[in-house]
Short mmCIF file of C-alpha atoms and ligand atoms in Angstrom, two decimals:
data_model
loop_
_atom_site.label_atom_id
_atom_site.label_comp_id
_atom_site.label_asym_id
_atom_site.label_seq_id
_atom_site.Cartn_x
_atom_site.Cartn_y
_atom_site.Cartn_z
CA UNK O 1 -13.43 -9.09 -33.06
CA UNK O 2 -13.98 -11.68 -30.35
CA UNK O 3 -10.96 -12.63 -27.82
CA UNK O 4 -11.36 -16.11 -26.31
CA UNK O 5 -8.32 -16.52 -23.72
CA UNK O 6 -7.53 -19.31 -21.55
CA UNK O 7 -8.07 -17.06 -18.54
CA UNK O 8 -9.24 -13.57 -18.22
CA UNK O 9 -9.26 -11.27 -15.34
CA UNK O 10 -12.32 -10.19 -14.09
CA UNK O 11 -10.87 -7.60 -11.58
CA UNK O 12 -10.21 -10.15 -8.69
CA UNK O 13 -9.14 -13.33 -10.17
CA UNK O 14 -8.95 -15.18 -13.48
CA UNK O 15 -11.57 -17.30 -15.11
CA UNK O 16 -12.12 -19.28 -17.62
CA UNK O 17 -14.15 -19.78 -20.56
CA UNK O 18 -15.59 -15.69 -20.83
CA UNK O 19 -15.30 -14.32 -24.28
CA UNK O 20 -15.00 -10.30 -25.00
CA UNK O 21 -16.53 -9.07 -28.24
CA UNK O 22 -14.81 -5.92 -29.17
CA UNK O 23 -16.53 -2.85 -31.73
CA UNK O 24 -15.06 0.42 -32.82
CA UNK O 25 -11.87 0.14 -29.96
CA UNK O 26 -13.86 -0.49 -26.94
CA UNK O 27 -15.08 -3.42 -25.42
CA UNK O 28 -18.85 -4.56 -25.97
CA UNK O 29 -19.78 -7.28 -24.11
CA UNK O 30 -17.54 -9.47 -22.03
CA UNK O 31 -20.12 -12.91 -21.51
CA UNK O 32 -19.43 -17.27 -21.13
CA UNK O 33 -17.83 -18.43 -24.28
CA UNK O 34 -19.56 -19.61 -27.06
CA UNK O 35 -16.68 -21.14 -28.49
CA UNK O 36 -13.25 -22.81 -27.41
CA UNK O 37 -10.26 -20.95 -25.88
CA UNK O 38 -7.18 -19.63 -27.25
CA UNK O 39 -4.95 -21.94 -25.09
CA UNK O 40 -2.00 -20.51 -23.65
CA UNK O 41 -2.64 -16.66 -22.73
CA UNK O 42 -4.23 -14.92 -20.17
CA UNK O 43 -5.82 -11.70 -20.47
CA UNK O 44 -5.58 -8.60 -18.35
CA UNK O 45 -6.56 -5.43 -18.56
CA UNK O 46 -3.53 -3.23 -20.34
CA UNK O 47 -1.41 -1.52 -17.47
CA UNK O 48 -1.75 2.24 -17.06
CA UNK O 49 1.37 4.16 -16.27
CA UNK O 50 -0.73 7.08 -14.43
CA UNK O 51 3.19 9.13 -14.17
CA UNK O 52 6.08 9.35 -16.58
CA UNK O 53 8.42 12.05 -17.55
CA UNK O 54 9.14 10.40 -20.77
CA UNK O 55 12.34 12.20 -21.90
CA UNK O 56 14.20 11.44 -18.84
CA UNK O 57 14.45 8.00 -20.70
CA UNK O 58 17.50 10.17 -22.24
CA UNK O 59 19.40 9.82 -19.03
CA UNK O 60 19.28 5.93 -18.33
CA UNK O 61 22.69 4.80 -17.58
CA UNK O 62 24.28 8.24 -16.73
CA UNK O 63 24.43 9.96 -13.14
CA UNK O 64 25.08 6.62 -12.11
CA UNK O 65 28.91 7.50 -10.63
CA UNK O 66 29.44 9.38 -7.54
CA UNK O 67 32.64 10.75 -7.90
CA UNK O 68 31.89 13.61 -5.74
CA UNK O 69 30.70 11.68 -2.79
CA UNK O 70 27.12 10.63 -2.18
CA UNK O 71 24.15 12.08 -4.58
CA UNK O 72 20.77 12.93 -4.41
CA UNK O 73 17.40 13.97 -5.93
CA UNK O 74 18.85 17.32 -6.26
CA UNK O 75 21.84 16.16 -8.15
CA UNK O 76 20.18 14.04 -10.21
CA UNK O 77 18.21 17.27 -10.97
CA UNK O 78 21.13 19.25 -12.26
CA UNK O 79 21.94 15.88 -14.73
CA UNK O 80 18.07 16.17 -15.73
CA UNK O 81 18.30 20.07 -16.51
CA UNK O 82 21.81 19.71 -18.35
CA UNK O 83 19.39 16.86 -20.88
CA UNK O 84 17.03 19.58 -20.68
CA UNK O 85 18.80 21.83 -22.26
CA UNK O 86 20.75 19.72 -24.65
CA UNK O 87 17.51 18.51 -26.46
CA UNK O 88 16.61 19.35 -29.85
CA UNK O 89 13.38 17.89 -31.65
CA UNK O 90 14.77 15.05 -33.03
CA UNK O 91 16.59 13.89 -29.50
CA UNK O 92 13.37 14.61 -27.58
CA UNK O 93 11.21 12.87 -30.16
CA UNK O 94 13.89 10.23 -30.07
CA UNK O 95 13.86 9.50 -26.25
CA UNK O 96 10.16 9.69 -26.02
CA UNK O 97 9.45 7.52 -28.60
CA UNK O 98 12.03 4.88 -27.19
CA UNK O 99 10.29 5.38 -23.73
CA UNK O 100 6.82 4.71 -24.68
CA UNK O 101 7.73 1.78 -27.20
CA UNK O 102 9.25 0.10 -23.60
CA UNK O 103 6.23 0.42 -22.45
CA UNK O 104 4.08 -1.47 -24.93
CA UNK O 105 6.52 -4.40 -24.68
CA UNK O 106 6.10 -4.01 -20.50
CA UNK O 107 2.04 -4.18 -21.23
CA UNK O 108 1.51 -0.28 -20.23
CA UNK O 109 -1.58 0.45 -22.93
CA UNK O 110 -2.08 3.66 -21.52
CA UNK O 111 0.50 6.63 -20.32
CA UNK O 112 -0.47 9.64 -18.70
CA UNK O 113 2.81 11.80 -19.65
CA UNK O 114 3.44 14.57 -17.23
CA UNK O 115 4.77 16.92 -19.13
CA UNK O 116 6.48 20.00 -18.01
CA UNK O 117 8.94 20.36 -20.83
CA UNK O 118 7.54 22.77 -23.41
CA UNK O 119 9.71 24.79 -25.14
CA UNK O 120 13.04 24.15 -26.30
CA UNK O 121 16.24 26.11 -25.21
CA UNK O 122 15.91 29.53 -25.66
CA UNK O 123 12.44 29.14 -27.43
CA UNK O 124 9.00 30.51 -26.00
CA UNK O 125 7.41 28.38 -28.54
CA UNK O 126 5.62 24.88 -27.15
CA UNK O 127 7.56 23.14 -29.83
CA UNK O 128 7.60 19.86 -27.84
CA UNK O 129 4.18 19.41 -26.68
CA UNK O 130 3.29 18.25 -30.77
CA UNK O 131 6.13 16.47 -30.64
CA UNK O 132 5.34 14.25 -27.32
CA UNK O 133 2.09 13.67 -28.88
CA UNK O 134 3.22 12.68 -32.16
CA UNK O 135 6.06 10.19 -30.34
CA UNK O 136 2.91 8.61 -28.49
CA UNK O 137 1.65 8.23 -31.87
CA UNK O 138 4.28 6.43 -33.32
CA UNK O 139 4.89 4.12 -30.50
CA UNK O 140 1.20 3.66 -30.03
CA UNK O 141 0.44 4.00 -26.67
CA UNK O 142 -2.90 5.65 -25.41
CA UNK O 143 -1.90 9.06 -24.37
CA UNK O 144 -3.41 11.49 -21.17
CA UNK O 145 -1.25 14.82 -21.98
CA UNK O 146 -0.83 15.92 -18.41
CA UNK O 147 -0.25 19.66 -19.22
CA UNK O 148 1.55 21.16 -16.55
CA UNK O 149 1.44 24.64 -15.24
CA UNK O 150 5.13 25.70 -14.22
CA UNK O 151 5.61 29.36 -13.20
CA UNK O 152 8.51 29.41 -10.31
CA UNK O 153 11.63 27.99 -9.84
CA UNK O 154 11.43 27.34 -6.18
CA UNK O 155 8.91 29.05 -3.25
CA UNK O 156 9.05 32.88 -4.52
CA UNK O 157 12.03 32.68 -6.71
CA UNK O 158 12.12 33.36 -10.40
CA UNK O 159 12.82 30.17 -13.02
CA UNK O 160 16.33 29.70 -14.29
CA UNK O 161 18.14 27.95 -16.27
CA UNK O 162 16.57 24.79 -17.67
CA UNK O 163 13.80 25.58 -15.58
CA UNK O 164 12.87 28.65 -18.31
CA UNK O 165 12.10 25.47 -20.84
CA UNK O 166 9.18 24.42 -18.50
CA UNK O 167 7.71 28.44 -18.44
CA UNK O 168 4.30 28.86 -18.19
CA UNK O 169 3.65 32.90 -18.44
CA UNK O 170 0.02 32.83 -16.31
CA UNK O 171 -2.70 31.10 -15.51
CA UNK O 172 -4.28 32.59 -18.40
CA UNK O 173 -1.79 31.65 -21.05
CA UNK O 174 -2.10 28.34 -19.95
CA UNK O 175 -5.40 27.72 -20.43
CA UNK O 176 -5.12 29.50 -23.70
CA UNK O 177 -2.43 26.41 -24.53
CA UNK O 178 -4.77 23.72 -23.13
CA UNK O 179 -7.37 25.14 -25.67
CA UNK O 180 -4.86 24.42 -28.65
CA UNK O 181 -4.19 21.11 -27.52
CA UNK O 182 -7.72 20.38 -27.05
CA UNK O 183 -8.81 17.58 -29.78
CA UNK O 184 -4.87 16.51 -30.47
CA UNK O 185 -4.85 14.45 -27.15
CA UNK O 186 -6.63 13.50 -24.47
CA UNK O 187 -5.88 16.17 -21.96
CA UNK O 188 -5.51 16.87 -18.12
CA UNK O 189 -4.03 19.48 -15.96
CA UNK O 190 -0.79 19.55 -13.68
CA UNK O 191 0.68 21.70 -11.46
CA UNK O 192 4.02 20.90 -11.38
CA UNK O 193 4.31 20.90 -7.16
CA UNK O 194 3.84 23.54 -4.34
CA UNK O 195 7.41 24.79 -5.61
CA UNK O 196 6.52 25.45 -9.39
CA UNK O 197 3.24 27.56 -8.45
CA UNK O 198 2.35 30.42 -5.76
CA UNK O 199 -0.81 29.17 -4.02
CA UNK O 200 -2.97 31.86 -5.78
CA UNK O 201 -2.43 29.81 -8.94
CA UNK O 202 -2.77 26.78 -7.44
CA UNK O 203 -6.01 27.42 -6.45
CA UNK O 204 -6.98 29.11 -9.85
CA UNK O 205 -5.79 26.54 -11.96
CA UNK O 206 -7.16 23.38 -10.06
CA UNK O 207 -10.91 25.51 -9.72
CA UNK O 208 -10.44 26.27 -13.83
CA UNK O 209 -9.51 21.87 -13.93
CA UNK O 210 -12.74 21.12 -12.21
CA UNK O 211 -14.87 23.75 -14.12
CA UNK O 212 -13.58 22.05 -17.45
CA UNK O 213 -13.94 18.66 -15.77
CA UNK O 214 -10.58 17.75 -15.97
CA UNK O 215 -8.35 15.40 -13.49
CA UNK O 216 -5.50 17.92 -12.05
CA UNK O 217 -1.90 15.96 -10.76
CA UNK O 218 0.69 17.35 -8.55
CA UNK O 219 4.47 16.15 -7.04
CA UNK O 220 3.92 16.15 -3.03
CA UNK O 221 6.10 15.74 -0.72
CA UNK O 222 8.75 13.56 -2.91
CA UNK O 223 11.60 15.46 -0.69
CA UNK O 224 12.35 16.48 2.83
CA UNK O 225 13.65 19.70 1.37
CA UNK O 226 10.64 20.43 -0.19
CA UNK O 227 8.71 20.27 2.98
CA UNK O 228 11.78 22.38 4.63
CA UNK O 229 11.23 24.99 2.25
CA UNK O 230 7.80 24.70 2.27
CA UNK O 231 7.68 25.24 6.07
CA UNK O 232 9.81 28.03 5.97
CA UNK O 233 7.90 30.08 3.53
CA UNK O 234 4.40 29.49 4.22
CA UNK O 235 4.30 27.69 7.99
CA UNK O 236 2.65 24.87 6.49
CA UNK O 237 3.70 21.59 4.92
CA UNK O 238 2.90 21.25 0.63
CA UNK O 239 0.22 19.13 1.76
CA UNK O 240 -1.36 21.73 4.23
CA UNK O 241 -1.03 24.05 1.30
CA UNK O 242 -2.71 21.41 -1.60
CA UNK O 243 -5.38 21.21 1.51
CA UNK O 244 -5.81 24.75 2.21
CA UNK O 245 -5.59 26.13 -1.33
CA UNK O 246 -7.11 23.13 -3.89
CA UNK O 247 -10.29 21.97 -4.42
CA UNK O 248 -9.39 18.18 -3.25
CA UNK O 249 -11.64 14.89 -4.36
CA UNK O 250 -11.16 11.79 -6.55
CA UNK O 251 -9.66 14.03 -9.50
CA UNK O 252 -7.06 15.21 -7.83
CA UNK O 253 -3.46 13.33 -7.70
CA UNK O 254 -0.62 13.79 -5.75
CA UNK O 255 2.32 12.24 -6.94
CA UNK O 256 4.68 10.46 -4.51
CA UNK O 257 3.63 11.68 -0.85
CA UNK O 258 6.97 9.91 0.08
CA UNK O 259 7.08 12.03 3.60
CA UNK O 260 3.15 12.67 3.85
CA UNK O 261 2.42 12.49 7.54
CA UNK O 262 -0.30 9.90 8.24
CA UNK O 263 -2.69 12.47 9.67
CA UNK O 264 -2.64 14.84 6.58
CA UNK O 265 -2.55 11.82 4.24
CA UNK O 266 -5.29 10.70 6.12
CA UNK O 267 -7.27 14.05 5.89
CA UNK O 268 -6.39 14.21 2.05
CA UNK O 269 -8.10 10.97 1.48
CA UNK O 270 -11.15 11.37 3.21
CA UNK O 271 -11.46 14.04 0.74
CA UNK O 272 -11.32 11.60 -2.12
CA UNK O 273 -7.79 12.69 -3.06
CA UNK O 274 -5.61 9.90 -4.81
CA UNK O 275 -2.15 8.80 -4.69
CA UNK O 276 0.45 7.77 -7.05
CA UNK O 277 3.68 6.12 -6.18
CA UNK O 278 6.78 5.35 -8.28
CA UNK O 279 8.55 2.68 -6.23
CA UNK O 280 11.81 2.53 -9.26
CA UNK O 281 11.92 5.49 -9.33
CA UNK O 282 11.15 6.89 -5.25
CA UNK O 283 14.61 4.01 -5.21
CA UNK O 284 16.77 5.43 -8.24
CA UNK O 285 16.91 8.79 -6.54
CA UNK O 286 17.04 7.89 -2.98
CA UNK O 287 13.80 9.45 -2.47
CA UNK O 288 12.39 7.25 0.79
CA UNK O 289 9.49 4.69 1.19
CA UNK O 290 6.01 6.54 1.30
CA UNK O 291 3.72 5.15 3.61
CA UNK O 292 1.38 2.26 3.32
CA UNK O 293 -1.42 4.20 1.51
CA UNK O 294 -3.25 2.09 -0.24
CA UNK O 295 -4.71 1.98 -3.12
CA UNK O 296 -2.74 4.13 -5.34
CA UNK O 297 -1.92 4.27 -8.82
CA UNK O 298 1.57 3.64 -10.16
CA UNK O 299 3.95 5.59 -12.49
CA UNK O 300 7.16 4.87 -14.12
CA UNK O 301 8.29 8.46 -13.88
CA UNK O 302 12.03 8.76 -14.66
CA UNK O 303 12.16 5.69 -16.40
CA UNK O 304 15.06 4.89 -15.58
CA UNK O 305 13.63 1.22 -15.64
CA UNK O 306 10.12 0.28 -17.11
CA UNK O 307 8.39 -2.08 -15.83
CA UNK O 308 4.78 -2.52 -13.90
CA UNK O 309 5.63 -5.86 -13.42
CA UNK O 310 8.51 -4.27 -11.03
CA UNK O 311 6.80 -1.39 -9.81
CA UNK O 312 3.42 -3.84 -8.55
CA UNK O 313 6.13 -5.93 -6.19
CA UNK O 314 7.99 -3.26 -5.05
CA UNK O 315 5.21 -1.15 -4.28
CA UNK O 316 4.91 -4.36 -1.65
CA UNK O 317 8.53 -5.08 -0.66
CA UNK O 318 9.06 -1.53 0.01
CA UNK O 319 6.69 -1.77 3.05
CA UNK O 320 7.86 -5.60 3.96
CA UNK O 321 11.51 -4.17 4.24
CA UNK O 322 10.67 -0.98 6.67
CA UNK O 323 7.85 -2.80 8.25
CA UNK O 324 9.53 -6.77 8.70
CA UNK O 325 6.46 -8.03 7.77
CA UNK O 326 4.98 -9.83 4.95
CA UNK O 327 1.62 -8.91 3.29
CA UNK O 328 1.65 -5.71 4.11
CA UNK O 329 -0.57 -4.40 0.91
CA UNK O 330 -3.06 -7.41 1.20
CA UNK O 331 -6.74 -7.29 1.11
CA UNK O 332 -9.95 -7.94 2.86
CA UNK O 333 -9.52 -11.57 2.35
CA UNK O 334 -5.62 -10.97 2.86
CA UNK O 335 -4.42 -11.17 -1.04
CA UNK O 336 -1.49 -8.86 -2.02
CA UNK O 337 -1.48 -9.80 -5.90
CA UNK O 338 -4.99 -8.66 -6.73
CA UNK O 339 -4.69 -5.73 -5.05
CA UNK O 340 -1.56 -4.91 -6.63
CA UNK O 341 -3.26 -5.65 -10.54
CA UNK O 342 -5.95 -3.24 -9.56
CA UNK O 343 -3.24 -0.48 -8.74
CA UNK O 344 -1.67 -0.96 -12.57
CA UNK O 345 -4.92 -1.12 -13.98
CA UNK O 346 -8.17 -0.08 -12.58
CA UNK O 347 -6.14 3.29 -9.92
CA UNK O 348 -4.05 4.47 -12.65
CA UNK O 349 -7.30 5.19 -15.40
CA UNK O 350 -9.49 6.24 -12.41
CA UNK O 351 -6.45 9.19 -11.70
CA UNK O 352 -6.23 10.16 -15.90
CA UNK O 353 -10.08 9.77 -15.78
CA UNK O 354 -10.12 7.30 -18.90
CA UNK O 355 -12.87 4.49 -19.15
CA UNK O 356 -9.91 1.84 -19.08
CA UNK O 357 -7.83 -0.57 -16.80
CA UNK O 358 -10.94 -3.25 -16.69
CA UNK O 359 -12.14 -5.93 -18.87
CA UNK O 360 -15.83 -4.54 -18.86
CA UNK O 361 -18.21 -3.28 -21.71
CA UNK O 362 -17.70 0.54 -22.19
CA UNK O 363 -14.30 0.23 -21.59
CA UNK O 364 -11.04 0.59 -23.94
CA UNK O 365 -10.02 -2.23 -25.45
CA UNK O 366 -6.97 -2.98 -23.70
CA UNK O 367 -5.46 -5.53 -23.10
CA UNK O 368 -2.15 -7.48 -21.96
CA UNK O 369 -1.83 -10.92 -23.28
CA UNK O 370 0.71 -13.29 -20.57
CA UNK O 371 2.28 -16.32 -21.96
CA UNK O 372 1.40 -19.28 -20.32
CA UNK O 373 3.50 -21.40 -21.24
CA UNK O 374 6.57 -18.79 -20.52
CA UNK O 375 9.07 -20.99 -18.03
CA UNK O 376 9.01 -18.41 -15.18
CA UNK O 377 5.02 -19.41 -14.95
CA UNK O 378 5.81 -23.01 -14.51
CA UNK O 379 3.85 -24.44 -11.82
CA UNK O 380 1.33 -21.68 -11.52
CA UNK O 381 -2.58 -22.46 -11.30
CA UNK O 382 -5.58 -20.43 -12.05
CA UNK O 383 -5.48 -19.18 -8.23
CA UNK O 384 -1.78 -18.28 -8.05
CA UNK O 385 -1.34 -16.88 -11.45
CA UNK O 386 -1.68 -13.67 -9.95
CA UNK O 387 1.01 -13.88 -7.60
CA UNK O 388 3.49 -15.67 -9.41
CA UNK O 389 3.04 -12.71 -12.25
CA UNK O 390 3.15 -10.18 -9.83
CA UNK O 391 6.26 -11.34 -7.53
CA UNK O 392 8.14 -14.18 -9.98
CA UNK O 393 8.02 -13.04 -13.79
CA UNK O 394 10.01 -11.09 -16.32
CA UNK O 395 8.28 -8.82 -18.50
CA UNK O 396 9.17 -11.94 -21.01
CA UNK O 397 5.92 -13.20 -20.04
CA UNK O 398 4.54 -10.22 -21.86
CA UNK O 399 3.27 -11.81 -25.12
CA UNK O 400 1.83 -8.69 -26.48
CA UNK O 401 -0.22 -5.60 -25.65
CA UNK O 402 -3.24 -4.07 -27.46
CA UNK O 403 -4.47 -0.25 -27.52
CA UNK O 404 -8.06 0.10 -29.27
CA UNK O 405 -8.17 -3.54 -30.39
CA UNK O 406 -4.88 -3.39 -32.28
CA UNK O 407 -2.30 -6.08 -31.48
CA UNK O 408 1.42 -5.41 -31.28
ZN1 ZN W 501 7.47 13.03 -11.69
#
């Protein structure tokens, strides 16, 4: 198959007249056309979601009513383990598959599903892991199982609850589980956060990731409370102990770092360590603005809205809003909307480790088609198609995705 769009991003900007020959799902040679354009789309490479929890697609709409006074992340948390424990496999599969079929029509090709949720209630079984992967199947969406280790329900204290649903027994047993799922899905290893794991099996568990050569993600630092806690149990914040106890470099993500002081954050990514921020989301629950660290990869997480389009400006007009200034993200030569593309695509399949998120030979063959000719891109040129995408359009520009070569 050979692809001849209008415009195709080459990482930086869009050109005109390249063609991409595609073989066997990945891209073989991207090269000057040897033939006319398809007029009318623009190709970039498919967005990757690098975080979503995709059953929490289940609660969209509710906690949305405060009639007890104000809420939080911690309240939304009770509303998340009540859907926790309502679930049976059909309602799970349901939600998932309803989350990641979203995300095709919002142009995310690839997903890397952090998923905590194993068993269902009552069950020791991992019932649900098959079932996220055959969900990802139906809706087909490129998936990076993000297999996370879960062992405590807070600093030192013992799961309840919904909580048991997410049980991993040991480190052991866990690894045992990553070996089943090894060859159904493309895998990589989570520890939930600082509060799901004591730091002994933090450190085990990221040294057994980087022996198998696997990416390892963590929440960091989404709360205040959590670096409360954190404080008060070990004198340190959850980024002193991810500093302390893991091995950090460019496999390792923390999720969020919404309250990341600039001097650890700044430690962390000398390191190599990457971010990933969740700007719907880090809003929806009240979470705060993380700091200007930049680049990071970019998640849907709750889901409780799906869109990259939405989480690319807002990853922006977060910082414009605390800061009062405009162009806050931009780069060397003081663009914002390149930058921002490079976060959907090329961040989030550097954090799940996939060759993906660029137009380039060896890579998947991804892709996001945009409709020119859509009325919200009106008035855009080859040099401000990127920003008008990024800051002006509905995902209605969104004329189709592709995973592997296959259209939808
Ligand atoms: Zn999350």
């Amino acid at each position: 198959m050979i692809l001849r769009p209008e415009l195709t991003w080459d990482g930086g900007r869009f050109r005109r007249d390249r063609e991409i020959e595609i073989e066997n799902g990945l891209i073989r040679e991207v090269r000057d056309a040897t033939a006319p354009p398809e007029a009318g789309r623009a190709l970039l490479p498919g967005f990757v979601n690098a975080h979503s929890h995709a059953f929490q697609r289940g609660l969209r709409g509710q906690g949305e009513t405060f009639p007890e006074g104000r809420g939080s992340f911690w309240t939304w948390r009770e509303a998340m383990y009540a859907l926790v424990e309502s679930f049976d496999v059909d309602s799970f599969r349901a939600a998932c598959v309803q989350a990641f079929r979203e995300m095709r029509a919002a142009g995310m090709t690839t997903v890397g599903e952090f998923h905590y949720l194993h068993h269902l209630p009552g069950s020791e079984g991992y019932e649900l892991d098959e079932v996220l992967i055959e969900a990802a199947a139906e809706a087909e969406i490129r998936l990076v199982l993000l297999h996370a280790y879960y062992s405590t329900g807070g600093i030192g204290k013992p799961l309840a609850g919904g909580q048991l649903q997410f049980r991993s027994e040991s480190p052991s047993a866990y690894w045992q589980r990553m070996d089943a799922l090894a060859g159904k899905a493309e895998l990589g290893c989570v520890l939930h956060s600082v509060r799901a794991a004591s730091r002994a099996d933090l450190a085990t568990v990221r040294a057994e990731a980087k022996r198998r050569g696997l990416v390892t993600h963590i929440h960091l630092e989404e709360q205040q409370r959590e670096l409360e806690e954190c404080l008060a149990a070990y004198g340190r914040t959850p980024m002193e102990v991810v500093l302390e106890t893991m091995d950090v470099d460019d496999t390792l993500t923390a999720v969020h770092c919404t309250h990341t002081l600039d001097s650890e954050m700044e430690r962390y990514k000398d390191l190599g360590g990457r971010v990933c921020i969740c700007p719907l989301t880090e809003a929806n629950l009240g979470d705060g603005i993380p700091g200007g660290w930049f680049p990071v990869s970019l998640g849907s997480d709750s889901n409780a809205r799906i869109s990259m389009l939405e989480e690319m400006r807002w990853l922006e007009y977060g910082q414009r809003l605390t800061r009062e200034e405009r162009g806050c993200l931009r780069d060397a030569g003081g663009e914002v909307a390149p930058g921002l593309l490079r976060c959907a695509t090329e961040e989030g399949a550097d954090a799940l480790g996939i060759p993906a998120g660029r137009i380039a030979a060896g890579c998947h063959a991804d892709f996001v088609a945009i409709d020119l000719a859509h009325p919200a891109l009106v008035g855009a040129t080859d040099e401000t198609l990127a920003a008008a995408l990024v800051f002006g359009c509905p995902d209605g520009v969104i004329a189709g995705s592709c995973v592997a070569g296959r259209w939808l």
